[in-house]
Coordinates of C-alpha atoms in Angstrom, one line a residue:
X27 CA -49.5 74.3 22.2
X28 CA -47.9 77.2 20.5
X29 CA -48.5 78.0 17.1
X30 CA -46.1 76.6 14.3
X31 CA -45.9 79.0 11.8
X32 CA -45.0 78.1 8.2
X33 CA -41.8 78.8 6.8
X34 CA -41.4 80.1 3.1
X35 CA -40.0 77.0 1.2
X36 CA -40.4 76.1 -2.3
X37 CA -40.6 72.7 -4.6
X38 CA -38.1 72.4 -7.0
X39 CA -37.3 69.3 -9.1
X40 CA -33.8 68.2 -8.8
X41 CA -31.8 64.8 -9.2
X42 CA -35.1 63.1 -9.9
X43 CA -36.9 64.2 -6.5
X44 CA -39.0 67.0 -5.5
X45 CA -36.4 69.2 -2.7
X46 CA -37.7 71.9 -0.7
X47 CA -35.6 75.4 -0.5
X48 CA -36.6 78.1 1.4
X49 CA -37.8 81.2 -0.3
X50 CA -35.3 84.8 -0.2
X51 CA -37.5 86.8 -3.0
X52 CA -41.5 86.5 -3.4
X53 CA -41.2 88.5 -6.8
X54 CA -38.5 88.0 -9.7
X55 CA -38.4 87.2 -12.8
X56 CA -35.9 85.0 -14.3
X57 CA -34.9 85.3 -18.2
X58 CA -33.5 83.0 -21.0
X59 CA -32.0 85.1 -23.4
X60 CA -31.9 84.0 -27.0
X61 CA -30.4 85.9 -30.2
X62 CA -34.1 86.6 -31.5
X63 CA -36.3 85.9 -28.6
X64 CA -36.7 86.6 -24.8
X65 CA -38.5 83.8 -22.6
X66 CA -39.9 85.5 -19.1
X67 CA -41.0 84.0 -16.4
X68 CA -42.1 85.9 -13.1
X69 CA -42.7 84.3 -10.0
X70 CA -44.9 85.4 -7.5
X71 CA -45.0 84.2 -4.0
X72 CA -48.3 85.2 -2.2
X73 CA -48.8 84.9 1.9
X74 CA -49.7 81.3 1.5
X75 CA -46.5 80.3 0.0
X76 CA -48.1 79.6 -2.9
X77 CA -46.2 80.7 -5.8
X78 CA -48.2 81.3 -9.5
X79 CA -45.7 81.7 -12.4
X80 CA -46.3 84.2 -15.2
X81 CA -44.5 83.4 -18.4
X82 CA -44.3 85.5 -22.0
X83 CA -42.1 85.7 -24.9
X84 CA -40.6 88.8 -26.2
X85 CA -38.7 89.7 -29.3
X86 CA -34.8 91.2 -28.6
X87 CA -35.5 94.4 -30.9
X88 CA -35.4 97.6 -28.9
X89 CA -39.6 97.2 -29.1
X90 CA -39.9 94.1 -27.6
X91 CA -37.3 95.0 -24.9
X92 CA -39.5 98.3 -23.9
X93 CA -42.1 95.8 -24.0
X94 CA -40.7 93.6 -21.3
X95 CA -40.2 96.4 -19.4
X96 CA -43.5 97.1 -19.4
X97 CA -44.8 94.0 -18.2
X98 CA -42.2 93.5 -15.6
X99 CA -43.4 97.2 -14.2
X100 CA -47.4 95.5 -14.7
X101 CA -46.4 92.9 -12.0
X102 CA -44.6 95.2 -10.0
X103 CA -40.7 92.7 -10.7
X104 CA -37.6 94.7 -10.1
X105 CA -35.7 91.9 -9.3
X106 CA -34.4 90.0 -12.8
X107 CA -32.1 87.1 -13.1
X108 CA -30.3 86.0 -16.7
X109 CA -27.5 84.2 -18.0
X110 CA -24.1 85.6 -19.5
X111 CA -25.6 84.3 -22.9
X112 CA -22.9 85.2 -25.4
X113 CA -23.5 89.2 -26.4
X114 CA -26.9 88.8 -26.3
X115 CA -27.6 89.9 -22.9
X116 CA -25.7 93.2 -23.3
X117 CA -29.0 94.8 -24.9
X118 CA -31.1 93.5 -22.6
X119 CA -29.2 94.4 -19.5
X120 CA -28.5 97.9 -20.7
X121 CA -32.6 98.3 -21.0
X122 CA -33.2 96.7 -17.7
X123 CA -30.9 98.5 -15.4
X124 CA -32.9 101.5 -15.2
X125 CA -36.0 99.7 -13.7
X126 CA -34.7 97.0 -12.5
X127 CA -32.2 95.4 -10.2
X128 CA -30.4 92.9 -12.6
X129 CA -28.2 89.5 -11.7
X130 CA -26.1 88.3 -14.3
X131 CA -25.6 84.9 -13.5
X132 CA -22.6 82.7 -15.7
X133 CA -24.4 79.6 -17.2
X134 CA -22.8 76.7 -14.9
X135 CA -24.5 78.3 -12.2
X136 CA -28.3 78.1 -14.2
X137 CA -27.5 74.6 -16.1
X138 CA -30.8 72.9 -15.9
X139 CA -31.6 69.6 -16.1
X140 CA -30.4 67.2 -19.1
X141 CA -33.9 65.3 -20.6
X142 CA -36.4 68.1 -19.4
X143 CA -35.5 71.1 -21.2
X144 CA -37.9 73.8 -23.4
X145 CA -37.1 77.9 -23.5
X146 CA -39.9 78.3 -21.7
X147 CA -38.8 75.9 -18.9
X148 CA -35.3 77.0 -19.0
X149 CA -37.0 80.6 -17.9
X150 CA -38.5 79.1 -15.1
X151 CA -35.7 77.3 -13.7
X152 CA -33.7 80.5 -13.6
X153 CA -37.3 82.0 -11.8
X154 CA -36.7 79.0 -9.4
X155 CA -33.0 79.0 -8.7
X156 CA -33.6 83.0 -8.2
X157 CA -36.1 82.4 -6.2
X158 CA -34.2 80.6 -3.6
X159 CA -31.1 82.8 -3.6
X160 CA -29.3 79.7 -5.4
X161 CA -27.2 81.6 -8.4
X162 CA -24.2 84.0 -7.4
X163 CA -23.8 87.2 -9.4
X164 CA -21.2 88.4 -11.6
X165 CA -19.8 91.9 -11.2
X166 CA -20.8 93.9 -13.6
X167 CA -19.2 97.8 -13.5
X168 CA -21.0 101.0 -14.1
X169 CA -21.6 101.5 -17.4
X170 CA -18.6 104.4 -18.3
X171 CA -16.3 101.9 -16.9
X172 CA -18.1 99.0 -18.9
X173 CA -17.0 101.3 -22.1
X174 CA -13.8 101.8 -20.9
X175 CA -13.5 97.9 -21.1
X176 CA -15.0 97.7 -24.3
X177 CA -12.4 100.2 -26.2
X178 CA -9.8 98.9 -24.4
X179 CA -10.2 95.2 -25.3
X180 CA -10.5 96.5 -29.0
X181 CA -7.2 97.5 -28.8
X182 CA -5.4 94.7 -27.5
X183 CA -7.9 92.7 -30.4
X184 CA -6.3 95.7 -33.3
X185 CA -2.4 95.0 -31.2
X186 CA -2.8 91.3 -32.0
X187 CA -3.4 91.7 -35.4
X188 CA -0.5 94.2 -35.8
X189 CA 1.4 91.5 -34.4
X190 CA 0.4 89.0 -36.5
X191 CA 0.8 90.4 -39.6
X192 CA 4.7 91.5 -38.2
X193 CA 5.3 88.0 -38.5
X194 CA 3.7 88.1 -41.6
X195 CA 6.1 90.9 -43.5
X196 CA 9.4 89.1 -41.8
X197 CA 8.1 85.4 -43.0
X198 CA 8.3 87.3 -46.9
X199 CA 12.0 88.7 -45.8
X200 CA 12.7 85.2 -44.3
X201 CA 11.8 83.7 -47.8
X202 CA 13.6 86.6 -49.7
X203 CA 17.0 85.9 -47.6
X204 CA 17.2 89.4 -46.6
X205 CA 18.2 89.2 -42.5
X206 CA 17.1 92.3 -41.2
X207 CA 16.2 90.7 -38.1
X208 CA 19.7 89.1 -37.6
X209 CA 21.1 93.3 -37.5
X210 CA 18.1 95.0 -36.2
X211 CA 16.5 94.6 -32.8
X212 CA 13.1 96.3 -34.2
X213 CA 12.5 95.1 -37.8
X214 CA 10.0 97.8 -38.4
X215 CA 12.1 100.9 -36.3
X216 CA 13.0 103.6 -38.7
X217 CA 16.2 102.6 -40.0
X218 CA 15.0 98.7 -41.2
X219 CA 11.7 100.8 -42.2
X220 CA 13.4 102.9 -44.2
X221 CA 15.9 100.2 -45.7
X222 CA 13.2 97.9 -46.7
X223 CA 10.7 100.9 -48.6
X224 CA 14.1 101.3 -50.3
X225 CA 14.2 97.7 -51.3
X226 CA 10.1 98.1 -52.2
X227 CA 11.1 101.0 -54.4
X228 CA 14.0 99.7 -55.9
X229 CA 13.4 95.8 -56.0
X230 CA 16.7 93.6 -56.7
X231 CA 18.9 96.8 -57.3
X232 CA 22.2 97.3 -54.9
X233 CA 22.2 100.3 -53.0
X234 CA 24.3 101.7 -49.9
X235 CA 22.7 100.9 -46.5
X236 CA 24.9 104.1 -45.1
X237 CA 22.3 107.0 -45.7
X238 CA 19.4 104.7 -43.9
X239 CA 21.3 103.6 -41.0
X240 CA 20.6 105.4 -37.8
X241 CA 24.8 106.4 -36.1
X242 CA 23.2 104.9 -32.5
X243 CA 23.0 101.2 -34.2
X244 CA 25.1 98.7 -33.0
X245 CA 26.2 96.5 -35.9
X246 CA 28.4 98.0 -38.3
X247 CA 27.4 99.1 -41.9
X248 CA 29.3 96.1 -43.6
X249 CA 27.2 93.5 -41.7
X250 CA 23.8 95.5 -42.1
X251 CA 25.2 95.7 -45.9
X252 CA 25.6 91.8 -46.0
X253 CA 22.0 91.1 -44.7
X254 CA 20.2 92.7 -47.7
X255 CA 22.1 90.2 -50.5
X256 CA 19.1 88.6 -51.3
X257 CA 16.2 88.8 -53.9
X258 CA 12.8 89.5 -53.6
X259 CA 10.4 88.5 -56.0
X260 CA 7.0 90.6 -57.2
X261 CA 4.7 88.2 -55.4
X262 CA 6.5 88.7 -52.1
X263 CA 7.3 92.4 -52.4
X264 CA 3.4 92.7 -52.8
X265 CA 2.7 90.8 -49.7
X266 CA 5.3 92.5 -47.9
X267 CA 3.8 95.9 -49.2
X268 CA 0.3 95.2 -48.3
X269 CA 1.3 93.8 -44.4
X270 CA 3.1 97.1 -44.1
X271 CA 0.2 99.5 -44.9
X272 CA -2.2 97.0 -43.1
X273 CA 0.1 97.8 -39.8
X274 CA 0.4 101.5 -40.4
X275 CA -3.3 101.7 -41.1
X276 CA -3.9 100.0 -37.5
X277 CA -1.3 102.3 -35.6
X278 CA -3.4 105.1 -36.6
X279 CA -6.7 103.5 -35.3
X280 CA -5.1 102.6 -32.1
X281 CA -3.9 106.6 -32.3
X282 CA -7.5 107.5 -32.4
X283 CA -8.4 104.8 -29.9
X284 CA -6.2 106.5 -27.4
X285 CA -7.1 110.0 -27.5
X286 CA -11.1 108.3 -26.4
X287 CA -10.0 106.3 -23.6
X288 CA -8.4 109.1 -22.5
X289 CA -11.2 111.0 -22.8
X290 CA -13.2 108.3 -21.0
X291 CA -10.6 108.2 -18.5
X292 CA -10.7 112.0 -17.2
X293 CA -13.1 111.3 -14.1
X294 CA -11.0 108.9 -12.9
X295 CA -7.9 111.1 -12.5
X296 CA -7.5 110.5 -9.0
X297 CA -8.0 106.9 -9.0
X298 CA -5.4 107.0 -11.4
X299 CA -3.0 108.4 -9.5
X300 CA -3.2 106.1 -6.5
X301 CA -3.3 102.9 -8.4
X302 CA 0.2 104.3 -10.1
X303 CA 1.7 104.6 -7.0
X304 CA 1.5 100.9 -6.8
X305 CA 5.0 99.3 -8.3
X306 CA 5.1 98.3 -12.3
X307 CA 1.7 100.6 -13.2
X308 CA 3.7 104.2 -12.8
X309 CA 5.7 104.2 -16.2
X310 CA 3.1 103.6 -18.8
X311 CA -0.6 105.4 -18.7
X312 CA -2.7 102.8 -20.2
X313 CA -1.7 100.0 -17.5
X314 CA -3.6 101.9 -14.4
X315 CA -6.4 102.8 -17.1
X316 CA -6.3 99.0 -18.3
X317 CA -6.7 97.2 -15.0
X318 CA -9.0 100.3 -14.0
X319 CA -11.4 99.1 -17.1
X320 CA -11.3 95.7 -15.6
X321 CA -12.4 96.0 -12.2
X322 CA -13.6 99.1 -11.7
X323 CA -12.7 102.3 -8.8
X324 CA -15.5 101.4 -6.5
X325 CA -13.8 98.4 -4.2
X326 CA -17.2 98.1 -1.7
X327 CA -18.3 95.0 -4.3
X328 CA -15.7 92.4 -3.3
X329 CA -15.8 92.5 0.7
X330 CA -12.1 91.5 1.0
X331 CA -8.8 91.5 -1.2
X332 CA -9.4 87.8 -1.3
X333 CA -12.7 88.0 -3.5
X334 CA -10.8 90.4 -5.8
X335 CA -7.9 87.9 -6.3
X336 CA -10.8 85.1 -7.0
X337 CA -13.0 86.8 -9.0
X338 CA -9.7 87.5 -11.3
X339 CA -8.5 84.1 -11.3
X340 CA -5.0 84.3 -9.8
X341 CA -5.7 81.6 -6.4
X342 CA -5.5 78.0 -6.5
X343 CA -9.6 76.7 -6.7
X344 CA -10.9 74.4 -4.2
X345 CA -11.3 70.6 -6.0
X346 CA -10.9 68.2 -2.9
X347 CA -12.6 64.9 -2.3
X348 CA -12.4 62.1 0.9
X349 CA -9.2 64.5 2.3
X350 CA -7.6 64.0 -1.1
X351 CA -7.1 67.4 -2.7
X352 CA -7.6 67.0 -6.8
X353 CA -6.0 70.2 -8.6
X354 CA -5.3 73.5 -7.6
X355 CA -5.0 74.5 -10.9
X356 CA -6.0 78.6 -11.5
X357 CA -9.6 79.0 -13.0
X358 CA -10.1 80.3 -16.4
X359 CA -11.4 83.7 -15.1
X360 CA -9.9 87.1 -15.8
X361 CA -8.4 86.6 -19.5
X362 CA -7.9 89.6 -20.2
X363 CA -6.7 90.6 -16.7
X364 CA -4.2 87.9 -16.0
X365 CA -2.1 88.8 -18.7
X366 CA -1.9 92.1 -17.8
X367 CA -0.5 91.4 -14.8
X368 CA 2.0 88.6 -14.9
X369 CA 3.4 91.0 -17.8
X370 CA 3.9 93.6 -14.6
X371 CA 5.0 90.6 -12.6
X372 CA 8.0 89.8 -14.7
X373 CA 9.2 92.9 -15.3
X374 CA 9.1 93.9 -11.1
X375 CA 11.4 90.7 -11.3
X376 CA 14.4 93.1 -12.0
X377 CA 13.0 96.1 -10.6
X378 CA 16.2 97.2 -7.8
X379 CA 13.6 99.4 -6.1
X380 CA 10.9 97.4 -5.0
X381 CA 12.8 94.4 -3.3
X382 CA 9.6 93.2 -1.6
X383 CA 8.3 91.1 -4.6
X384 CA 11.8 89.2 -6.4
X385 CA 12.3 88.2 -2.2
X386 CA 8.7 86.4 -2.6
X387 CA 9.6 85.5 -6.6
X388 CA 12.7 83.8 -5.1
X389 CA 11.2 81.8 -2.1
X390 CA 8.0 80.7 -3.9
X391 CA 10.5 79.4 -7.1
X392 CA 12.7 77.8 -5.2
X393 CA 9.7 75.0 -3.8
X394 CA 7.4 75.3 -6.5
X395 CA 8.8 77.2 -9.7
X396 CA 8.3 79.9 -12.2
X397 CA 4.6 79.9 -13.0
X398 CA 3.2 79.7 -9.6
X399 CA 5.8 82.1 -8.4
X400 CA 4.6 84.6 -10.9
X401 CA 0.9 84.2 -10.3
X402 CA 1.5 85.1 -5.9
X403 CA 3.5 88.5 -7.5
X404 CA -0.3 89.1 -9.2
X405 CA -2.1 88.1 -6.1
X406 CA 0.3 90.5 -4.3
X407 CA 0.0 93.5 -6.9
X408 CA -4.2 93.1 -7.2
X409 CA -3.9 93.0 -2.9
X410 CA -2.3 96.4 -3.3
X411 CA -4.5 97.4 -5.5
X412 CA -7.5 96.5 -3.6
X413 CA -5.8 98.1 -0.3
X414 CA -5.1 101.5 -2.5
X415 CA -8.5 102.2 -4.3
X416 CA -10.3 101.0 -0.6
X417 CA -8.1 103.2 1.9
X418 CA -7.4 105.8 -0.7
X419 CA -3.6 106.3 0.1
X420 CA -0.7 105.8 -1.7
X421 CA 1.0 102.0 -1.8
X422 CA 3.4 101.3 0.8
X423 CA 5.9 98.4 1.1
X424 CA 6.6 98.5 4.6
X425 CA 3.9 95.3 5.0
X426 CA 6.1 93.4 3.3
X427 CA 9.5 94.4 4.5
X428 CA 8.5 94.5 7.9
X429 CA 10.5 92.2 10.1
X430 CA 8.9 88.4 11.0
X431 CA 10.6 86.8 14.2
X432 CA 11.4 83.2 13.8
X433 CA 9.8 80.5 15.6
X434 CA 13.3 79.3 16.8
X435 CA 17.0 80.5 16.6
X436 CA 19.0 81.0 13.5
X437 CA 22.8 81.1 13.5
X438 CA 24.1 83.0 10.4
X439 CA 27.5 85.1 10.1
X440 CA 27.3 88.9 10.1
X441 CA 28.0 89.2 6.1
X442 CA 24.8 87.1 5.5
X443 CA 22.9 89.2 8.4
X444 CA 24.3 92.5 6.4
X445 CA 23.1 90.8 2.8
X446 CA 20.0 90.0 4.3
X447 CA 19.5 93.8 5.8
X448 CA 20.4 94.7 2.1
X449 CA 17.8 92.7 0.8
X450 CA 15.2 94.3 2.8
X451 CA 16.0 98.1 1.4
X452 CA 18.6 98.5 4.3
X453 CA 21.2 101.3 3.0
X454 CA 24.2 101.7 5.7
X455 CA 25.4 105.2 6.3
X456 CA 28.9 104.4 6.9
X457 CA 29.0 102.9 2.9
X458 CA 26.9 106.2 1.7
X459 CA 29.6 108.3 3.3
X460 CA 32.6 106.0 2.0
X461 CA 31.0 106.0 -1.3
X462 CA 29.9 109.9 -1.4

């Protein structure tokens, strides 16, 4: 008879039973990160199959982490496993990187077992799960672009609160009857700016609006002279005085926040300038360098525009049961990402030059409206993307516009057949001479 050889599997404890998985890595470590102290667990997988676990504790101070090191190097582990813990992994990843090859794994995917459940034995589960090639990674970028992210989501954080105390200085003009918002499309431009330091200055005195009016407003002096009859009390004009620095203050971090992600952006000049070739990222700098801080310039890590689209959240998830399909709700995934985009989405809605995304707007709304017709425009912007930064040449809309034969005969008059020509990008020569 021939000889059966043994196949790597390993025990683990699941639903109540003992289930046998096979074995993808005979050395890694996996790591239950806490705010003050590291549980590690190595597992070690001789030619037996027999695997001995090696477990320690280690403090999160920069010691302790060098210290971990240490003893991963002592067993010869450069493969490491941990969950997206809060913050709290960013110290120990940033450590770990240089030795080791790290998976960050998000905590659904390392939930152990309800009943059963220690630091230490939360450690080893992440060992086991590892161990078995049972936890899928998260992308994590190189870490420039990982600082690129960080300064950039401090600024949307430092926009938000400008915004928030906006509402604040027009909820004291709200109170004080003074409607600057019913005469000024920007509250805080330069001319309301100006009118309402006036009114700080010169609290409950009548003055002429002329000399603080910019000449390109649109609503005449009388009515912009009618909006500031009210009265402002001392308890409001300090409010409204305080909100006002408080924004001015932040426009000047955000200032200084702009000349280093510029800075940080430099090496990435020609990535830039592909992804702005794509439609609704050419007119302002800090879109490209946004959605640049979010996925990165290197494209090899998600094998298909598909993944790229997942990983950001913007396709229907799978949740079907017995042929009966549950939700296809959008995941949570790609907060600060999504935004970004169905902001560009809705402005390429009445964008006259790139036809090729309000045709698909138009079809999708029609059947199944607004939202889900705005989330295929950022499926179709992050597939350009992906098929920019991967073939490295500039965006093209001829995949789109290209003709699709019918699977049977349509009868339509020749003005529709010209509208529809039109719709594609068509210009006629005969209505460029006549109009020339």
């Amino acid at each position: 008879m021939p000889e059966i050889q043994s196949m790597p599997f390993h025990s683990i404890f699941f639903g109540g039973v003992y289930m046998a998985f096979k074995i993808f890595r005979k050395n890694c470590c996996g790591l239950d990160v806490h705010k003050t102290w590291i549980y590690a667990c190595i597992g070690i997988t001789d030619a037996n199959n027999r695997t001995e676990y090696k477990q320690a504790r280690f403090s999160s101070f920069s010691k302790g982490l060098q210290e971990l090191s240490s003893w991963l190097a002592k067993y010869s582990c450069t493969e490491v496993c941990m969950e997206s813990s809060g913050k709290y992994w960013i110290p120990v990843f940033n450590i770990l990187e240089k030795t080791c090859w790290v998976t960050l794994a998000h905590p659904k995917y390392t939930k152990p077992q309800k009943g059963n459940k220690t630091d230490r034995k939360d450690a080893k589960w992440i060992c086991d799960l590892f161990m078995c090639d049972m936890i899928k990674p998260s992308f994590i970028p190189p870490p420039d672009i990982r600082h690129l992210r960080d300064l950039l989501r401090f600024r949307m954080k430092l926009t938000y609160q400008i915004t928030g105390m906006k509402n604040r200085a027009l909820n004291c003009l709200t109170v004080s009857n003074l409607k600057l918002d019913d005469v000024f499309t920007d509250v805080f431009g330069k001319s309301s700016r100006s009118i309402i330091q006036q009114i700080l200055d010169h609290p409950n005195v009548n003055f002429d609006v002329t000399p603080y009016v910019d000449k390109h407003c649109k609503h005449p002096i009388e009515e912009i002279q009618a909006a500031i009859d009210g009265a402002i009390c001392t308890e409001q004009a300090t409010k409204l005085k305080i909100c006002l620095d408080f924004i001015d203050e932040q426009k000047k971090r955000i200032a200084e926040l702009d000349t280093e992600i510029f800075r940080l952006a430099e090496p990435y000049t020609s990535v830039l300038e592909f992804m702005r070739t794509v439609p609704g990222f050419s007119k302002e700098p800090l879109t490209a360098i946004r959605l640049l801080s979010e996925i990165g310039s290197d494209m090899s890590v998600f094998p298909t525009s598909k993944n790229l689209v997942s990983w950001a959240g913007c396709c229907p998830r799978n949740d079907s049961s017995a042929q009966k399909v549950k939700s296809t709700r959008i995941s949570r995934a790609g907060s600060y990402l999504k935004p970004l985009l169905v902001q560009i989405a809705n402005a390429l809605l009445k964008s006259k030059e790139h036809p090729e995304f309000k045709e698909r707007y138009r079809r999708i709304k029609a059947r199944r409206g607004h939202k889900k017709a705005i989330i295929a425009l950022c499926r179709m912007l992050l597939t350009a993307i992906w098929n920019v930064l991967s073939k490295c040449e500039p965006y093209s809309a001829k995949g789109y516009l290209a003709d699709k034969l019918t699977e049977h005969s349509v009868v339509i008059s020749k003005a529709e057949g010209l509208a529809l020509l039109r719709q594609r990008g068509y210009i006629f020569k005969d209505e460029v001479a006549d109009f020339a």
